mmCIF file of C-alpha atoms in Angstrom:
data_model
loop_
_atom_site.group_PDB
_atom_site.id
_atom_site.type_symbol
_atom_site.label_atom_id
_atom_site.label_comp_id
_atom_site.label_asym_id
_atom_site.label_seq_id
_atom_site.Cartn_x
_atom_site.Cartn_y
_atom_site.Cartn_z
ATOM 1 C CA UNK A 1 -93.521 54.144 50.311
ATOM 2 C CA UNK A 2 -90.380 52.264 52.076
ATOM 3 C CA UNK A 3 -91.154 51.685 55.716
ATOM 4 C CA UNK A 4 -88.804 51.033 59.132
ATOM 5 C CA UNK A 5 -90.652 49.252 61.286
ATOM 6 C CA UNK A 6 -88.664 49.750 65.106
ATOM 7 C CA UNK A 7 -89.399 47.457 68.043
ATOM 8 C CA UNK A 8 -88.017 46.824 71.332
ATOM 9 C CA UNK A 9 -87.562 43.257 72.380
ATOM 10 C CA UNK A 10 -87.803 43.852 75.870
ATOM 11 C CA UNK A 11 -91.414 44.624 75.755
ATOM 12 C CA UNK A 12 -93.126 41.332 75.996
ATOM 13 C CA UNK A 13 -95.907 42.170 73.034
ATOM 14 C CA UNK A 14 -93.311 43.793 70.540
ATOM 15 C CA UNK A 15 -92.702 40.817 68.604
ATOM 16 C CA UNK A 16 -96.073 39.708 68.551
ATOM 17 C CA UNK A 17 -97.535 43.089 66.770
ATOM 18 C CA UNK A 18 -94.505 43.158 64.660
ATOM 19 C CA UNK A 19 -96.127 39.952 63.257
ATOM 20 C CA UNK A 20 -99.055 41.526 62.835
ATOM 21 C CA UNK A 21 -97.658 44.402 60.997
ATOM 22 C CA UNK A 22 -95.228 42.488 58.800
ATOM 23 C CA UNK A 23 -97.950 40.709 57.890
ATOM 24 C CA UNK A 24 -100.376 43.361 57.036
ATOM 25 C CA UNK A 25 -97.191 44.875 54.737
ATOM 26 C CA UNK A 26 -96.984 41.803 52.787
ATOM 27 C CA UNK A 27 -100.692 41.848 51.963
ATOM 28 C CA UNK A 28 -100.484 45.262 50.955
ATOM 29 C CA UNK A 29 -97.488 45.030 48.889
ATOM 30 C CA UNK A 30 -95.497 47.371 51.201
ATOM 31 C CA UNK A 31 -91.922 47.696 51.493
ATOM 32 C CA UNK A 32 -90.552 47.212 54.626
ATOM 33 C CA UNK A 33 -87.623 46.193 56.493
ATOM 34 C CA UNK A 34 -87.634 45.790 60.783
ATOM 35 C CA UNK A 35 -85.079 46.887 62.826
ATOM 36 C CA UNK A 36 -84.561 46.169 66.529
ATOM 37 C CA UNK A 37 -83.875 49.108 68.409
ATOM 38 C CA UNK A 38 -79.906 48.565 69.581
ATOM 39 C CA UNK A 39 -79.584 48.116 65.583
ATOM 40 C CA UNK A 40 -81.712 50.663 63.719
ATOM 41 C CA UNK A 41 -80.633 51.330 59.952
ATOM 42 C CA UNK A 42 -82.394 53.176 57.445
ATOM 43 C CA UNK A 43 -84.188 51.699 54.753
ATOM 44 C CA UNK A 44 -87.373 53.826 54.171
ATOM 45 C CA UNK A 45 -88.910 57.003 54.046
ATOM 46 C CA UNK A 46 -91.103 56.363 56.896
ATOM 47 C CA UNK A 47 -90.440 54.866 60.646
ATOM 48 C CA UNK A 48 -92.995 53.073 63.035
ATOM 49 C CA UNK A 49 -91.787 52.548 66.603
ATOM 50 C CA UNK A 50 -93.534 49.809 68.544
ATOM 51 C CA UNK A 51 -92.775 50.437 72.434
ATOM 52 C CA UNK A 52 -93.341 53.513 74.800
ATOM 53 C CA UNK A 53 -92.278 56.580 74.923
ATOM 54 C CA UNK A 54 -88.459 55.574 75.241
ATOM 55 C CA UNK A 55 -88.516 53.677 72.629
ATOM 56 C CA UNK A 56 -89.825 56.396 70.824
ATOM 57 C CA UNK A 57 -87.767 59.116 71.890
ATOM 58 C CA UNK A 58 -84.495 57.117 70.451
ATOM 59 C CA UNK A 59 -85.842 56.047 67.279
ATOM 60 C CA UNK A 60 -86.656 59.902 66.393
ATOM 61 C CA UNK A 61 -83.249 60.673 67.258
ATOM 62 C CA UNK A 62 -81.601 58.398 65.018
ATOM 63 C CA UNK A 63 -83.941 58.947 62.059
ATOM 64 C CA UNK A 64 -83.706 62.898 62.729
ATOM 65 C CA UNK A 65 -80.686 62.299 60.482
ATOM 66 C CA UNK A 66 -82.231 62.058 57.634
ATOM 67 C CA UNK A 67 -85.571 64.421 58.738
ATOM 68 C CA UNK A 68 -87.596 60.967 58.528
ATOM 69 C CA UNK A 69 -91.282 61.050 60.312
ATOM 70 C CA UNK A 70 -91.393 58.594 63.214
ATOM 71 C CA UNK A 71 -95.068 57.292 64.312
ATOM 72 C CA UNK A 72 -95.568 55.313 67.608
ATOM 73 C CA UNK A 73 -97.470 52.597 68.152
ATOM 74 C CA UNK A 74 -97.811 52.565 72.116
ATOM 75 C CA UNK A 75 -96.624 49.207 74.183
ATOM 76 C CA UNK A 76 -96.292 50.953 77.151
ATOM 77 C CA UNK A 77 -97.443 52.878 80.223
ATOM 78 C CA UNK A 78 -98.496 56.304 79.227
ATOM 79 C CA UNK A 79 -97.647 56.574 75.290
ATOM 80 C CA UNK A 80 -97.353 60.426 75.788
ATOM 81 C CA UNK A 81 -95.968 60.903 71.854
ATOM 82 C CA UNK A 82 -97.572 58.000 70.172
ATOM 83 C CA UNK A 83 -100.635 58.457 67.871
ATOM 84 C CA UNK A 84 -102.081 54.830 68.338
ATOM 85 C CA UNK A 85 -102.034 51.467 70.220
ATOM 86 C CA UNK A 86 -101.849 47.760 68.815
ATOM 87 C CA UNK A 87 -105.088 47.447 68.260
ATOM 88 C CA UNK A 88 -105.389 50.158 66.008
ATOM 89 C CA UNK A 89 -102.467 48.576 63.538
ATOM 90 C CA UNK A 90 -105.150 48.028 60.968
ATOM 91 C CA UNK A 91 -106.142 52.001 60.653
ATOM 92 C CA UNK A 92 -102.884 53.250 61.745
ATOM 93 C CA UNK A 93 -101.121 51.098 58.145
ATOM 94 C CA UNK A 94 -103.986 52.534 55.972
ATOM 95 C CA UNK A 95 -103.756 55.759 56.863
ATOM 96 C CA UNK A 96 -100.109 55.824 56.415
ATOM 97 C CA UNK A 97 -100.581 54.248 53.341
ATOM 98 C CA UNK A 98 -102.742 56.825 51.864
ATOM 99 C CA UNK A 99 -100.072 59.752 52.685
ATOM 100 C CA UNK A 100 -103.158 60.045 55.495
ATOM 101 C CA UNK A 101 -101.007 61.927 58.173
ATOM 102 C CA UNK A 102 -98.641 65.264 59.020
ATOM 103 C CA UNK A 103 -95.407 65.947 60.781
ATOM 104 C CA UNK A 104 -94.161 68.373 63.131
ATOM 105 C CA UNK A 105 -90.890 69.223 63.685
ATOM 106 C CA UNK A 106 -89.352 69.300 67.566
ATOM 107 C CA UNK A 107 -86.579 70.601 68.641
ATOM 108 C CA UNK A 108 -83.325 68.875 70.185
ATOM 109 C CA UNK A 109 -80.764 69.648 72.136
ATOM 110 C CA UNK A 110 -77.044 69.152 71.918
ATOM 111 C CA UNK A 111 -73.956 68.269 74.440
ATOM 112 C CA UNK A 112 -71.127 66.431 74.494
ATOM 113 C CA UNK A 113 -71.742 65.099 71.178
ATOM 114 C CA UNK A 114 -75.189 63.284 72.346
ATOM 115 C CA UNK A 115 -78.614 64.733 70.980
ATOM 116 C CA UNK A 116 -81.465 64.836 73.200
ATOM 117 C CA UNK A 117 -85.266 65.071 72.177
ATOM 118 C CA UNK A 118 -86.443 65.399 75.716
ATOM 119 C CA UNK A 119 -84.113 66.684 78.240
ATOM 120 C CA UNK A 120 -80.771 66.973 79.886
ATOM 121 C CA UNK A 121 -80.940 65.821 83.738
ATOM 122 C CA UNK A 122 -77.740 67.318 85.451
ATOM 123 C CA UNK A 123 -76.940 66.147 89.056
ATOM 124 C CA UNK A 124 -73.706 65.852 90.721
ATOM 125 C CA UNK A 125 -71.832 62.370 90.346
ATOM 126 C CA UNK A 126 -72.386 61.886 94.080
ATOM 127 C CA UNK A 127 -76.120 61.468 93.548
ATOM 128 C CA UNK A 128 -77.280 60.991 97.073
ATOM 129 C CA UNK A 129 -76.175 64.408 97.647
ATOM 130 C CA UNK A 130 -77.179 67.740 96.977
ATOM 131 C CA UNK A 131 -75.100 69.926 94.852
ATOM 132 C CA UNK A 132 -74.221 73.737 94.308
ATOM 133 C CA UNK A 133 -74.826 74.162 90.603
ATOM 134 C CA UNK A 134 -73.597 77.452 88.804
ATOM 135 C CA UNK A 135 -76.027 78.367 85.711
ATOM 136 C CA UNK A 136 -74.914 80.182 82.568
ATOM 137 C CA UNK A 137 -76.253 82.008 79.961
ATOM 138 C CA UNK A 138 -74.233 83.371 76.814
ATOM 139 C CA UNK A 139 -71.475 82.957 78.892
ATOM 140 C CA UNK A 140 -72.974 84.774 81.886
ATOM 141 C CA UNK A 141 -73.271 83.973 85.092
ATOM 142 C CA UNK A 142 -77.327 83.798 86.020
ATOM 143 C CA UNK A 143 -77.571 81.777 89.400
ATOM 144 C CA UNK A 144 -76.669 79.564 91.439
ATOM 145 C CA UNK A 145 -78.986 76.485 92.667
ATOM 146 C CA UNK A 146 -78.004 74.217 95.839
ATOM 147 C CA UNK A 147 -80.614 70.846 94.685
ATOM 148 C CA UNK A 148 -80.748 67.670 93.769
ATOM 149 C CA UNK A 149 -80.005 68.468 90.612
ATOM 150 C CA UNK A 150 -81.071 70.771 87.005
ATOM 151 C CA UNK A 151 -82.993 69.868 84.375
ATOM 152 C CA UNK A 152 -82.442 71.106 80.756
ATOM 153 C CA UNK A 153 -85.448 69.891 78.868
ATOM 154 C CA UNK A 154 -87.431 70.893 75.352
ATOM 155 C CA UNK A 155 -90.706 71.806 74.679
ATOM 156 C CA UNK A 156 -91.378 68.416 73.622
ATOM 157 C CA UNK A 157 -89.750 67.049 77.475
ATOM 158 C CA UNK A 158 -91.534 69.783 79.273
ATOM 159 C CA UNK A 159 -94.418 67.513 80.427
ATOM 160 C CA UNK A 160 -91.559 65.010 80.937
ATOM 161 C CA UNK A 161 -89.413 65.001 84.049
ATOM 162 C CA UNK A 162 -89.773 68.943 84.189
ATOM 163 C CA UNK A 163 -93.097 68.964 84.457
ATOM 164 C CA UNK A 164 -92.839 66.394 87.366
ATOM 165 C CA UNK A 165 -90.625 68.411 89.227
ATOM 166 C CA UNK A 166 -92.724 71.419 88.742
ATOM 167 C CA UNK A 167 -91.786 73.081 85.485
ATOM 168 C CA UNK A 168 -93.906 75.063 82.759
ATOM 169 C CA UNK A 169 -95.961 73.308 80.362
ATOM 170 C CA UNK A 170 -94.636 74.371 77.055
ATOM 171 C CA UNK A 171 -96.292 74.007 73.318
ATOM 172 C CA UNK A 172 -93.939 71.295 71.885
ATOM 173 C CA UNK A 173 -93.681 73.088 68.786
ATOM 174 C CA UNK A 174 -91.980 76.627 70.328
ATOM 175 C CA UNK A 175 -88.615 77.433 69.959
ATOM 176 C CA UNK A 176 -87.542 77.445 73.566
ATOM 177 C CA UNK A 177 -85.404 75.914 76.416
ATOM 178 C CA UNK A 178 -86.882 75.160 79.936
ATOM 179 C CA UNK A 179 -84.703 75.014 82.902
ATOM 180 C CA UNK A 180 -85.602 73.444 86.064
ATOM 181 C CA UNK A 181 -84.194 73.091 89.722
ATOM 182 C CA UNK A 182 -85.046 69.869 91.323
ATOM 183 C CA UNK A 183 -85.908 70.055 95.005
ATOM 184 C CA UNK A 184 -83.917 73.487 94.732
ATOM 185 C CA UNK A 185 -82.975 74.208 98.889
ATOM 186 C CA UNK A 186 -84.711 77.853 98.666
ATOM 187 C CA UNK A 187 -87.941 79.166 97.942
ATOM 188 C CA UNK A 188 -86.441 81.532 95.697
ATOM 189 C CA UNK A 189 -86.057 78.967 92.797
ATOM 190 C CA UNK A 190 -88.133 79.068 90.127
ATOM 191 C CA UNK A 191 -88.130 77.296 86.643
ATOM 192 C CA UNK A 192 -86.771 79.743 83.736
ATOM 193 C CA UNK A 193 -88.063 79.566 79.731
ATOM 194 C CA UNK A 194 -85.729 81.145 77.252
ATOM 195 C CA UNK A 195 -84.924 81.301 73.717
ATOM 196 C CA UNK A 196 -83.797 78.408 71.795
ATOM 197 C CA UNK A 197 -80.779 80.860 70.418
ATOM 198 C CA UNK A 198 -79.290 80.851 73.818
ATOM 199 C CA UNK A 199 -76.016 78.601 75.228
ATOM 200 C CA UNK A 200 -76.311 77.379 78.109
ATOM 201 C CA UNK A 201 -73.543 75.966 80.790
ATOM 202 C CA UNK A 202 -73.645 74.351 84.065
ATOM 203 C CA UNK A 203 -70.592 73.360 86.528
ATOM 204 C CA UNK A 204 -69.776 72.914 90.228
ATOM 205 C CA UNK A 205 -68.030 73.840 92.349
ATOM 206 C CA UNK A 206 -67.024 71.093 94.504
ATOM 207 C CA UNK A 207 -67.973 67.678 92.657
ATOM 208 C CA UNK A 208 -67.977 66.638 89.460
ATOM 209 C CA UNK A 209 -71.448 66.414 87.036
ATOM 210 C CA UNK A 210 -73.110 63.557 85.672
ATOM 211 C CA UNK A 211 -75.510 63.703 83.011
ATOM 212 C CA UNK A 212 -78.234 61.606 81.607
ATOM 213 C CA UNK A 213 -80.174 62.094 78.358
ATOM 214 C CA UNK A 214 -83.545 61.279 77.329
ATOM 215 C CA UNK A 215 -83.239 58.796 80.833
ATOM 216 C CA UNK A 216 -80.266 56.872 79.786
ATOM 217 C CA UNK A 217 -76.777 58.196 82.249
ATOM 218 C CA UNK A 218 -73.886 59.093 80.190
ATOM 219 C CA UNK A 219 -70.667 56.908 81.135
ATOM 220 C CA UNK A 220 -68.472 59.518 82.694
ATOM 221 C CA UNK A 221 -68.060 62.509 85.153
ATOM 222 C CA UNK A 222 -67.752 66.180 83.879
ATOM 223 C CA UNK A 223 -66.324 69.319 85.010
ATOM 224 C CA UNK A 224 -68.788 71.964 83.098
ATOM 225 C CA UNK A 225 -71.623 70.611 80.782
ATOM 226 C CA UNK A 226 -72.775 73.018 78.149
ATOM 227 C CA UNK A 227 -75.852 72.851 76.131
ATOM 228 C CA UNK A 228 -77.556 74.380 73.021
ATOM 229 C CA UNK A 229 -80.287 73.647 70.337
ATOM 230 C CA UNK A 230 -79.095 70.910 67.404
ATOM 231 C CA UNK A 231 -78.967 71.814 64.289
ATOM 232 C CA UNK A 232 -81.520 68.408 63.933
ATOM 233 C CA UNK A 233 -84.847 68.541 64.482
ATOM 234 C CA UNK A 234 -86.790 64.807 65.469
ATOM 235 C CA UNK A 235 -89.899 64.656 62.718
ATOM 236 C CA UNK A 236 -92.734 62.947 64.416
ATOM 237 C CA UNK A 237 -95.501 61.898 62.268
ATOM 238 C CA UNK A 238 -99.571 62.316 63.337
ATOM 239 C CA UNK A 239 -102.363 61.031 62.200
ATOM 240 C CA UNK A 240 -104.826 63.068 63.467
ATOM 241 C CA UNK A 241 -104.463 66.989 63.681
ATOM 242 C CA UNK A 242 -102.919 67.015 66.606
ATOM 243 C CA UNK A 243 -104.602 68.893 69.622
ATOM 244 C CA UNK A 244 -102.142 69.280 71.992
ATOM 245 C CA UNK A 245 -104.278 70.302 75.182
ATOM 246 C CA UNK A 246 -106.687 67.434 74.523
ATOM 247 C CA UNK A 247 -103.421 64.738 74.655
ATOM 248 C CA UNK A 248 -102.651 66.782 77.850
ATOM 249 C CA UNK A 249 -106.324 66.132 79.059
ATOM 250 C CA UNK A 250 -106.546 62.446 78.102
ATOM 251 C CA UNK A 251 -103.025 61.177 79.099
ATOM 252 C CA UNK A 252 -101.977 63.694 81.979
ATOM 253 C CA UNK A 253 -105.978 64.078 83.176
ATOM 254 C CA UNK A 254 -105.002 68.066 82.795
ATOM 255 C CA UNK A 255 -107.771 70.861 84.807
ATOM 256 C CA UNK A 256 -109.320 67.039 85.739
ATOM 257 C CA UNK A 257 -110.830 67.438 89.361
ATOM 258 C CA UNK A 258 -110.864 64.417 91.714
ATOM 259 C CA UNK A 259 -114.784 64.981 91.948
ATOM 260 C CA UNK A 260 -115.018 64.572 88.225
ATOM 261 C CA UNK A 261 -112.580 61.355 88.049
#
């Protein structure tokens, strides 16, 4: 098996378990070939990503081309979609070695020519100031939000930004679209889950729209903003059988009481 190995620079111990791994390759008689992430090519049929989830999120985008599995190997904070951390390296290359691992597909969605694994974040370009936002559905008005601003997120970003601003938890692996006010000005509000078939717009009324996906802020200012599922799906690759609830336990301390912390 041919292997991309992904890291990000700016994490101070990237380079150092890239060493690691490259060495562990060459002992194993591995192919490989590493890639920084502003310069990712393919060579393989497999992708690690050393960094967090960010760093993970990208590299599944741009492999998604050619439906290869992306693993993480957590540098970061949380490591939400990694399977392992750098201490792990040596289990993590054997397992992968031995065709030890599955993949699940996620969806993505699609505007303006930008893919996004985790979510759209829509807020007027005047960020310190509340917006009216017009929502629609299959070309259909639904309703109108005065907030800070709408999120358009995955299954895969529900427990993202959505779930911080009080969205549905959603089974990565469903075929739907969550929709999320932030700090809507009503108590009327609430957080709508729909098919992954539907189209979705946004616009304003009196200010133009800026966008950022997956955390990174598109360039310029839009009138309308319209979004739908990509014909791409991100392949992340686990080791384990993955138990959804019990990541959300471990990493999120999900149904954990402050008595039993």
């Amino acid at each position: 098996m041919k292997i991309n190995v992904v890291f990000n620079r700016y994490i101070n111990t990237s380079e150092e378990v890239l060493d690691s791994i490259e060495k562990k390759f060459i002992e194993k008689n591995i192919e490989f070939r590493s890639f920084e992430l502003d310069s990712m090519e393919n060579f393989g049929e497999f992708t690690i990503v050393l960094g967090g989830d960010g760093t993970l999120l990208r590299a599944a985008r741009f492999y998604s081309e050619w439906k290869i599995p992306v693993l993480g190997i957590s540098l970061g904070r949380l490591g939400f979609l990694s399977q392992g951390v750098d201490n792990e390296i040596n289990s993590i290359i054997e397992a992968i070695s031995n065709n030890e691992f599955y993949t699940e597909e996620r969806l993505m969605l699609t505007s303006i020519d930008r893919i996004a694994l985790n979510d759209f974040v829509i807020k007027g370009c005047e960020k310190s100031r509340t917006s009216k936002f017009y929502l629609e559905i299959n070309d259909k008005e639904v309703c109108n939000y005065i907030a800070d601003g709408l999120i358009v997120a995955t299954p895969t970003g529900s427990t993202a930004y959505g779930l911080s601003a009080g969205g549905p938890v959603v089974h990565p692996t469903m075929d739907a679209i969550v929709i999320v006010p932030i700090c809507p000005h009503t108590l009327n509000a609430r957080p709508l889950v729909i098919p992954a078939s539907e189209k979705i717009a946004v616009k304003t009324a009196d200010r133009l729209l800026s966008v950022s996906i997956d955390g990174y802020e598109t360039e310029n200012c839009v009138e309308k903003i319209e979004i739908e599922a990509s014909t791409k799906k991100a392949v992340l690759a686990f080791l384990n059988k993955n138990n959804f609830y019990t990541v959300l336990k471990d990493k999120l301390n999900w149904g954990i009481s402050e008595a039993q912390g």
